[in-house]
PDB file of C-alpha atoms in Angstrom:
ATOM      1  CA  MET A   1     -13.552  -1.558  -4.840  1.00 92.00           C
ATOM      2  CA  ARG A   2     -11.925  -1.885  -8.259  1.00 95.00           C
ATOM      3  CA  ASP A   3      -9.400  -4.636  -8.622  1.00 95.00           C
ATOM      4  CA  MET A   4      -6.447  -3.415  -9.829  1.00 96.00           C
ATOM      5  CA  GLY A   5      -5.130  -6.413 -11.987  1.00 94.00           C
ATOM      6  CA  ILE A   6      -2.240  -7.464  -9.051  1.00 98.00           C
ATOM      7  CA  GLU A   7      -4.169 -10.236  -6.435  1.00 97.00           C
ATOM      8  CA  GLY A   8      -4.050  -8.256  -2.895  1.00 97.00           C
ATOM      9  CA  ALA A   9      -4.562  -4.615  -4.546  1.00 98.00           C
ATOM     10  CA  TRP A  10      -7.598  -2.279  -5.253  1.00 98.00           C
ATOM     11  CA  VAL A  11      -8.531   0.663  -5.727  1.00 98.00           C
ATOM     12  CA  MET A  12     -11.752   2.862  -3.668  1.00 97.00           C
ATOM     13  CA  GLU A  13     -13.321   4.759  -5.647  1.00 96.00           C
ATOM     14  CA  PRO A  14     -15.919   6.787  -3.330  1.00 97.00           C
ATOM     15  CA  ARG A  15     -19.271   8.933  -4.711  1.00 96.00           C
ATOM     16  CA  ILE A  16     -18.711  12.585  -3.526  1.00 97.00           C
ATOM     17  CA  PHE A  17     -21.747  14.540  -2.297  1.00 97.00           C
ATOM     18  CA  ARG A  18     -20.628  18.494  -2.997  1.00 97.00           C
ATOM     19  CA  ASP A  19     -22.085  21.159  -2.618  1.00 97.00           C
ATOM     20  CA  ASP A  20     -21.615  25.547  -1.533  1.00 98.00           C
ATOM     21  CA  ARG A  21     -20.065  24.448   1.706  1.00 97.00           C
ATOM     22  CA  GLY A  22     -18.059  21.573   0.074  1.00 97.00           C
ATOM     23  CA  SER A  23     -17.840  17.695  -0.231  1.00 97.00           C
ATOM     24  CA  PHE A  24     -18.424  14.975   1.848  1.00 97.00           C
ATOM     25  CA  HIS A  25     -17.570  11.190   0.749  1.00 97.00           C
ATOM     26  CA  GLU A  26     -17.121   7.863   2.820  1.00 97.00           C
ATOM     27  CA  TRP A  27     -13.183   6.962   2.396  1.00 96.00           C
ATOM     28  CA  PHE A  28     -12.971   3.701   4.104  1.00 97.00           C
ATOM     29  CA  ARG A  29     -15.615   0.912   4.286  1.00 95.00           C
ATOM     30  CA  ALA A  30     -14.971  -1.890   6.312  1.00 95.00           C
ATOM     31  CA  PRO A  31     -17.551  -3.936   4.778  1.00 95.00           C
ATOM     32  CA  ASP A  32     -16.320  -3.410   1.347  1.00 95.00           C
ATOM     33  CA  LEU A  33     -12.652  -4.477   1.915  1.00 96.00           C
ATOM     34  CA  HIS A  34     -13.969  -7.676   3.231  1.00 95.00           C
ATOM     35  CA  GLU A  35     -16.494  -7.921   0.008  1.00 95.00           C
ATOM     36  CA  ALA A  36     -13.263  -7.731  -1.716  1.00 95.00           C
ATOM     37  CA  ALA A  37     -10.589  -9.202   0.474  1.00 95.00           C
ATOM     38  CA  GLY A  38     -12.689 -11.761   2.513  1.00 95.00           C
ATOM     39  CA  TYR A  39     -10.958 -10.112   5.824  1.00 96.00           C
ATOM     40  CA  GLY A  40     -10.703  -6.886   7.398  1.00 95.00           C
ATOM     41  CA  LEU A  41      -7.883  -4.516   7.626  1.00 94.00           C
ATOM     42  CA  GLY A  42      -7.417  -4.898  11.344  1.00 91.00           C
ATOM     43  CA  LEU A  43      -6.473  -1.613  11.738  1.00 95.00           C
ATOM     44  CA  ALA A  44      -3.672  -1.275  14.124  1.00 97.00           C
ATOM     45  CA  GLN A  45      -1.825   1.860  13.255  1.00 97.00           C
ATOM     46  CA  ALA A  46      -2.914   5.074  11.480  1.00 98.00           C
ATOM     47  CA  ASN A  47      -0.303   7.558   9.848  1.00 98.00           C
ATOM     48  CA  CYS A  48       0.419  10.414   7.971  1.00 98.00           C
ATOM     49  CA  SER A  49       3.038  11.958   6.097  1.00 98.00           C
ATOM     50  CA  VAL A  50       3.132  15.130   4.389  1.00 98.00           C
ATOM     51  CA  SER A  51       5.456  15.231   1.439  1.00 98.00           C
ATOM     52  CA  ALA A  52       7.664  18.323  -1.366  1.00 98.00           C
ATOM     53  CA  ARG A  53       6.687  17.920  -4.607  1.00 98.00           C
ATOM     54  CA  GLY A  54       9.104  15.384  -5.610  1.00 98.00           C
ATOM     55  CA  THR A  55       9.399  13.415  -2.899  1.00 98.00           C
ATOM     56  CA  LEU A  56       9.954   9.552  -3.373  1.00 98.00           C
ATOM     57  CA  ARG A  57       8.675   7.245  -0.614  1.00 98.00           C
ATOM     58  CA  GLY A  58       9.055   3.250  -1.155  1.00 97.00           C
ATOM     59  CA  VAL A  59       8.750   0.929  -2.166  1.00 98.00           C
ATOM     60  CA  HIS A  60       8.359  -0.536   1.371  1.00 98.00           C
ATOM     61  CA  PHE A  61       7.332  -3.813   2.323  1.00 98.00           C
ATOM     62  CA  ALA A  62       7.034  -6.214   5.221  1.00 98.00           C
ATOM     63  CA  ASP A  63       7.993  -9.669   6.844  1.00 98.00           C
ATOM     64  CA  VAL A  64       4.873 -12.486   5.727  1.00 97.00           C
ATOM     65  CA  PRO A  65       3.308 -13.506   8.422  1.00 96.00           C
ATOM     66  CA  PRO A  66       2.422 -11.191   9.169  1.00 96.00           C
ATOM     67  CA  GLY A  67       2.925  -8.248   6.604  1.00 96.00           C
ATOM     68  CA  GLN A  68       1.119  -5.212   6.769  1.00 97.00           C
ATOM     69  CA  ALA A  69      -1.759  -4.533   4.827  1.00 98.00           C
ATOM     70  CA  LYS A  70      -2.323  -0.623   3.812  1.00 98.00           C
ATOM     71  CA  TYR A  71      -5.380   1.273   3.058  1.00 98.00           C
ATOM     72  CA  VAL A  72      -4.058   4.762   1.738  1.00 98.00           C
ATOM     73  CA  THR A  73      -5.695   8.104   0.332  1.00 98.00           C
ATOM     74  CA  CYS A  74      -4.183  11.697  -0.193  1.00 98.00           C
ATOM     75  CA  VAL A  75      -6.031  14.601   1.523  1.00 98.00           C
ATOM     76  CA  ARG A  76      -4.097  17.209   0.434  1.00 98.00           C
ATOM     77  CA  GLY A  77      -2.771  18.057  -2.950  1.00 98.00           C
ATOM     78  CA  ALA A  78      -2.037  15.102  -4.901  1.00 98.00           C
ATOM     79  CA  VAL A  79       0.380  12.474  -5.104  1.00 98.00           C
ATOM     80  CA  LEU A  80       1.109   9.011  -7.686  1.00 98.00           C
ATOM     81  CA  ASP A  81       0.721   5.817  -5.834  1.00 98.00           C
ATOM     82  CA  VAL A  82       2.257   2.627  -6.993  1.00 98.00           C
ATOM     83  CA  VAL A  83       1.676  -1.213  -5.730  1.00 98.00           C
ATOM     84  CA  VAL A  84       4.339  -3.774  -6.243  1.00 98.00           C
ATOM     85  CA  ASP A  85       4.439  -6.960  -6.293  1.00 98.00           C
ATOM     86  CA  LEU A  86       7.115  -7.951  -4.670  1.00 98.00           C
ATOM     87  CA  ARG A  87       5.996 -11.808  -4.102  1.00 98.00           C
ATOM     88  CA  THR A  88       8.524 -14.548  -5.248  1.00 98.00           C
ATOM     89  CA  GLY A  89       6.983 -16.949  -6.947  1.00 98.00           C
ATOM     90  CA  SER A  90       3.436 -14.656  -7.827  1.00 98.00           C
ATOM     91  CA  PRO A  91       2.370 -14.992 -11.509  1.00 98.00           C
ATOM     92  CA  THR A  92       2.388 -10.892 -11.733  1.00 98.00           C
ATOM     93  CA  TYR A  93       6.029 -10.916  -9.724  1.00 98.00           C
ATOM     94  CA  ARG A  94       7.608  -7.213 -10.703  1.00 98.00           C
ATOM     95  CA  ALA A  95       4.378  -6.098 -12.057  1.00 98.00           C
ATOM     96  CA  TRP A  96       3.550  -2.722 -10.811  1.00 98.00           C
ATOM     97  CA  GLU A  97      -0.129  -0.505 -10.954  1.00 98.00           C
ATOM     98  CA  ALA A  98      -0.223   3.149 -10.396  1.00 98.00           C
ATOM     99  CA  VAL A  99      -2.841   5.631  -9.312  1.00 98.00           C
ATOM    100  CA  ARG A 100      -3.319   9.549  -8.906  1.00 98.00           C
ATOM    101  CA  LEU A 101      -4.792   9.610  -5.060  1.00 98.00           C
ATOM    102  CA  ASP A 102      -5.252  13.693  -5.013  1.00 98.00           C
ATOM    103  CA  ASP A 103      -7.568  15.818  -3.220  1.00 98.00           C
ATOM    104  CA  ARG A 104     -10.216  16.218  -5.712  1.00 97.00           C
ATOM    105  CA  GLU A 105     -11.543  12.540  -6.795  1.00 97.00           C
ATOM    106  CA  HIS A 106     -10.164  11.115  -2.997  1.00 98.00           C
ATOM    107  CA  ARG A 107      -9.144   7.381  -4.482  1.00 98.00           C
ATOM    108  CA  ALA A 108      -7.985   5.156  -1.957  1.00 98.00           C
ATOM    109  CA  VAL A 109      -5.845   1.798  -2.437  1.00 98.00           C
ATOM    110  CA  HIS A 110      -5.487  -1.411  -0.389  1.00 98.00           C
ATOM    111  CA  LEU A 111      -2.868  -3.608  -0.767  1.00 98.00           C
ATOM    112  CA  ALA A 112      -2.147  -6.697   1.289  1.00 98.00           C
ATOM    113  CA  GLU A 113       0.354  -8.253   2.811  1.00 98.00           C
ATOM    114  CA  GLY A 114       3.613  -8.937   0.774  1.00 98.00           C
ATOM    115  CA  LEU A 115       2.748  -6.470  -1.374  1.00 98.00           C
ATOM    116  CA  GLY A 116       4.875  -3.142  -1.738  1.00 98.00           C
ATOM    117  CA  HIS A 117       4.381   0.671  -2.102  1.00 98.00           C
ATOM    118  CA  ALA A 118       5.785   3.707  -2.908  1.00 98.00           C
ATOM    119  CA  PHE A 119       4.213   7.318  -4.280  1.00 98.00           C
ATOM    120  CA  MET A 120       5.521   9.941  -5.531  1.00 98.00           C
ATOM    121  CA  ALA A 121       4.442  13.518  -4.612  1.00 98.00           C
ATOM    122  CA  LEU A 122       2.867  15.246  -7.399  1.00 98.00           C
ATOM    123  CA  THR A 123       2.485  18.935  -5.828  1.00 98.00           C
ATOM    124  CA  ASP A 124       4.327  20.877  -2.273  1.00 98.00           C
ATOM    125  CA  ASP A 125       2.474  20.024   1.430  1.00 98.00           C
ATOM    126  CA  ALA A 126       1.335  16.469  -0.430  1.00 98.00           C
ATOM    127  CA  THR A 127       0.101  15.446   2.723  1.00 98.00           C
ATOM    128  CA  VAL A 128      -0.918  11.011   2.674  1.00 98.00           C
ATOM    129  CA  VAL A 129      -3.029   8.792   5.623  1.00 98.00           C
ATOM    130  CA  TYR A 130      -2.572   5.137   5.403  1.00 96.00           C
ATOM    131  CA  LEU A 131      -4.200   2.707   7.831  1.00 98.00           C
ATOM    132  CA  CYS A 132      -2.083  -0.320   9.000  1.00 98.00           C
ATOM    133  CA  SER A 133      -2.966  -3.772  10.328  1.00 97.00           C
ATOM    134  CA  ARG A 134       0.238  -4.166  11.672  1.00 96.00           C
ATOM    135  CA  GLY A 135       1.898  -1.620  13.987  1.00 96.00           C
ATOM    136  CA  TYR A 136       5.669  -0.085  13.040  1.00 93.00           C
ATOM    137  CA  ALA A 137       8.280  -3.741  13.990  1.00 95.00           C
ATOM    138  CA  PRO A 138      11.705  -2.196  12.480  1.00 95.00           C
ATOM    139  CA  ALA A 139      13.536  -5.509  12.173  1.00 95.00           C
ATOM    140  CA  ARG A 140      10.537  -6.680  10.163  1.00 96.00           C
ATOM    141  CA  GLU A 141      10.253  -4.392   7.382  1.00 97.00           C
ATOM    142  CA  HIS A 142      12.257  -3.844   4.656  1.00 98.00           C
ATOM    143  CA  GLY A 143      12.711  -1.564   0.935  1.00 98.00           C
ATOM    144  CA  VAL A 144      13.236  -2.581  -2.560  1.00 98.00           C
ATOM    145  CA  HIS A 145      15.417   0.873  -4.179  1.00 98.00           C
ATOM    146  CA  PRO A 146      12.296   2.686  -6.275  1.00 98.00           C
ATOM    147  CA  LEU A 147      14.052   3.424  -9.154  1.00 98.00           C
ATOM    148  CA  ASP A 148      15.487   0.213  -9.939  1.00 98.00           C
ATOM    149  CA  PRO A 149      15.705  -0.666 -13.938  1.00 98.00           C
ATOM    150  CA  ALA A 150      14.674  -3.947 -12.964  1.00 96.00           C
ATOM    151  CA  LEU A 151      11.048  -2.769 -11.619  1.00 97.00           C
ATOM    152  CA  GLY A 152      10.925  -0.140 -14.743  1.00 97.00           C
ATOM    153  CA  ILE A 153       8.111   2.135 -12.754  1.00 98.00           C
ATOM    154  CA  ASP A 154       7.449   5.124 -15.206  1.00 98.00           C
ATOM    155  CA  TRP A 155       7.483   7.908 -11.939  1.00 98.00           C
ATOM    156  CA  PRO A 156       6.484  11.485 -13.895  1.00 97.00           C
ATOM    157  CA  SER A 157       9.025  12.873 -15.918  1.00 94.00           C
ATOM    158  CA  GLY A 158      10.175  16.465 -15.207  1.00 94.00           C
ATOM    159  CA  ILE A 159      10.281  15.847 -11.659  1.00 97.00           C
ATOM    160  CA  THR A 160      13.174  15.048  -9.850  1.00 97.00           C
ATOM    161  CA  PRO A 161      13.112  11.897  -7.122  1.00 98.00           C
ATOM    162  CA  LEU A 162      14.106  13.267  -3.563  1.00 98.00           C
ATOM    163  CA  LEU A 163      14.439   9.932  -1.443  1.00 98.00           C
ATOM    164  CA  SER A 164      15.459   9.477   1.827  1.00 98.00           C
ATOM    165  CA  GLY A 165      18.786   8.025   2.742  1.00 98.00           C
ATOM    166  CA  LYS A 166      17.588   5.014   3.781  1.00 97.00           C
ATOM    167  CA  ASP A 167      15.446   4.148   0.248  1.00 98.00           C
ATOM    168  CA  ALA A 168      18.322   5.668  -1.872  1.00 98.00           C
ATOM    169  CA  ALA A 169      20.621   2.784   0.187  1.00 98.00           C
ATOM    170  CA  ALA A 170      17.961   0.709  -0.867  1.00 98.00           C
ATOM    171  CA  PRO A 171      18.747  -3.277  -2.715  1.00 98.00           C
ATOM    172  CA  THR A 172      17.811  -3.684  -5.879  1.00 98.00           C
ATOM    173  CA  LEU A 173      15.219  -5.603  -6.589  1.00 98.00           C
ATOM    174  CA  ALA A 174      17.026  -8.907  -7.535  1.00 98.00           C
ATOM    175  CA  GLU A 175      19.897  -7.807  -3.958  1.00 98.00           C
ATOM    176  CA  ALA A 176      17.066  -7.911  -2.477  1.00 98.00           C
ATOM    177  CA  GLU A 177      15.918 -11.198  -3.737  1.00 98.00           C
ATOM    178  CA  ARG A 178      19.100 -13.143  -3.466  1.00 98.00           C
ATOM    179  CA  ALA A 179      19.044 -11.957   0.166  1.00 98.00           C
ATOM    180  CA  GLY A 180      15.867 -13.625   0.509  1.00 97.00           C
ATOM    181  CA  LEU A 181      14.352 -10.149   1.647  1.00 98.00           C
ATOM    182  CA  LEU A 182      11.369 -10.805  -0.267  1.00 98.00           C
ATOM    183  CA  PRO A 183       8.078 -12.875   0.587  1.00 98.00           C
ATOM    184  CA  SER A 184       7.199 -15.478  -1.266  1.00 98.00           C
ATOM    185  CA  TYR A 185       3.342 -15.798  -2.657  1.00 98.00           C
ATOM    186  CA  GLU A 186       3.151 -19.297  -1.334  1.00 98.00           C
ATOM    187  CA  ALA A 187       3.221 -17.457   2.164  1.00 98.00           C
ATOM    188  CA  CYS A 188       1.439 -14.920   1.471  1.00 98.00           C
ATOM    189  CA  ALA A 189      -0.991 -16.962   0.009  1.00 97.00           C
ATOM    190  CA  ARG A 190      -1.038 -19.195   3.241  1.00 98.00           C
ATOM    191  CA  TRP A 191      -1.477 -15.989   5.552  1.00 97.00           C
ATOM    192  CA  TYR A 192      -4.421 -14.894   3.155  1.00 97.00           C
ATOM    193  CA  ALA A 193      -6.004 -18.103   3.403  1.00 97.00           C
ATOM    194  CA  ASP A 194      -5.627 -18.668   7.423  1.00 97.00           C
ATOM    195  CA  LEU A 195      -7.190 -14.372   7.386  1.00 96.00           C
ATOM    196  CA  ARG A 196     -10.114 -15.192   5.543  1.00 96.00           C
ATOM    197  CA  GLU A 197     -11.065 -18.283   7.437  1.00 96.00           C
ATOM    198  CA  ARG A 198     -10.595 -16.520  11.286  1.00 93.00           C
ATOM    199  CA  ALA A 199     -13.089 -13.901   9.410  1.00 93.00           C
ATOM    200  CA  ALA A 200     -15.114 -16.674   8.657  1.00 92.00           C
ATOM    201  CA  ASP A 201     -15.371 -17.763  11.902  1.00 86.00           C
ATOM    202  CA  GLY A 202     -14.935 -15.046  13.644  1.00 80.00           C
ATOM    203  CA  THR A 203     -11.916 -15.804  15.518  1.00 72.00           C
ATOM    204  CA  GLY A 204      -9.899 -12.269  14.223  1.00 64.00           C
ATOM    205  CA  ALA A 205      -6.603 -11.853  13.045  1.00 59.00           C
ATOM    206  CA  PRO A 206      -3.350 -14.347  14.030  1.00 57.00           C
ATOM    207  CA  ARG A 207      -1.248 -14.058  16.439  1.00 54.00           C
ATOM    208  CA  VAL A 208       2.205 -13.335  15.881  1.00 51.00           C
ATOM    209  CA  PRO A 209       4.810 -12.333  18.377  1.00 47.00           C
ATOM    210  CA  VAL A 210       5.953  -8.879  18.363  1.00 43.00           C
ATOM    211  CA  SER A 211       9.387  -8.259  17.396  1.00 42.00           C
ATOM    212  CA  ARG A 212      10.987  -5.472  19.756  1.00 38.00           C
ATOM    213  CA  GLY A 213      13.546  -5.061  17.671  1.00 38.00           C
TER     214      GLY A 213
END
């Protein structure tokens, strides 16, 4: 697990075994994640998306607590995966880090609760799978426009971004901050500490009421 430079974000770079039959690698190892983060993923949901070249998904995030940690990889084609620090008060607030995920190097990205996530498909049929610490809860989930100049994400040139209607209508970072939508660094730090404490004493993840909205 390699630190991405934003607290709570890591890249996993697996050892790949190749021969004339194909290849084998371990794309998720719970002990490695626990060692890096201090607590496990607490898997609640697994998602798969297939995207045409140029599809731009994000920047998505969820209220903290409980947030939604994600562990992401690309099993077909390639994407540019981006983690954005949307935690107000964070030392790296507004910073972003990008990594290419593809079906050759098989890297994976883990992002903690409170961080924003987006990716652009670099190939047709780019297939991304991700493990989530919490299930889908629309009332707790939000977005920031991925092309907001205030973020300045360096998306690949020469590819026309294709956004969903929801992502195209997402607020800018400044608008989301004024509306009180962004998680605070303080709240996230308390949540991480709680998760680490519960992981250490074996009591599991904190219970949070499930929204039915």
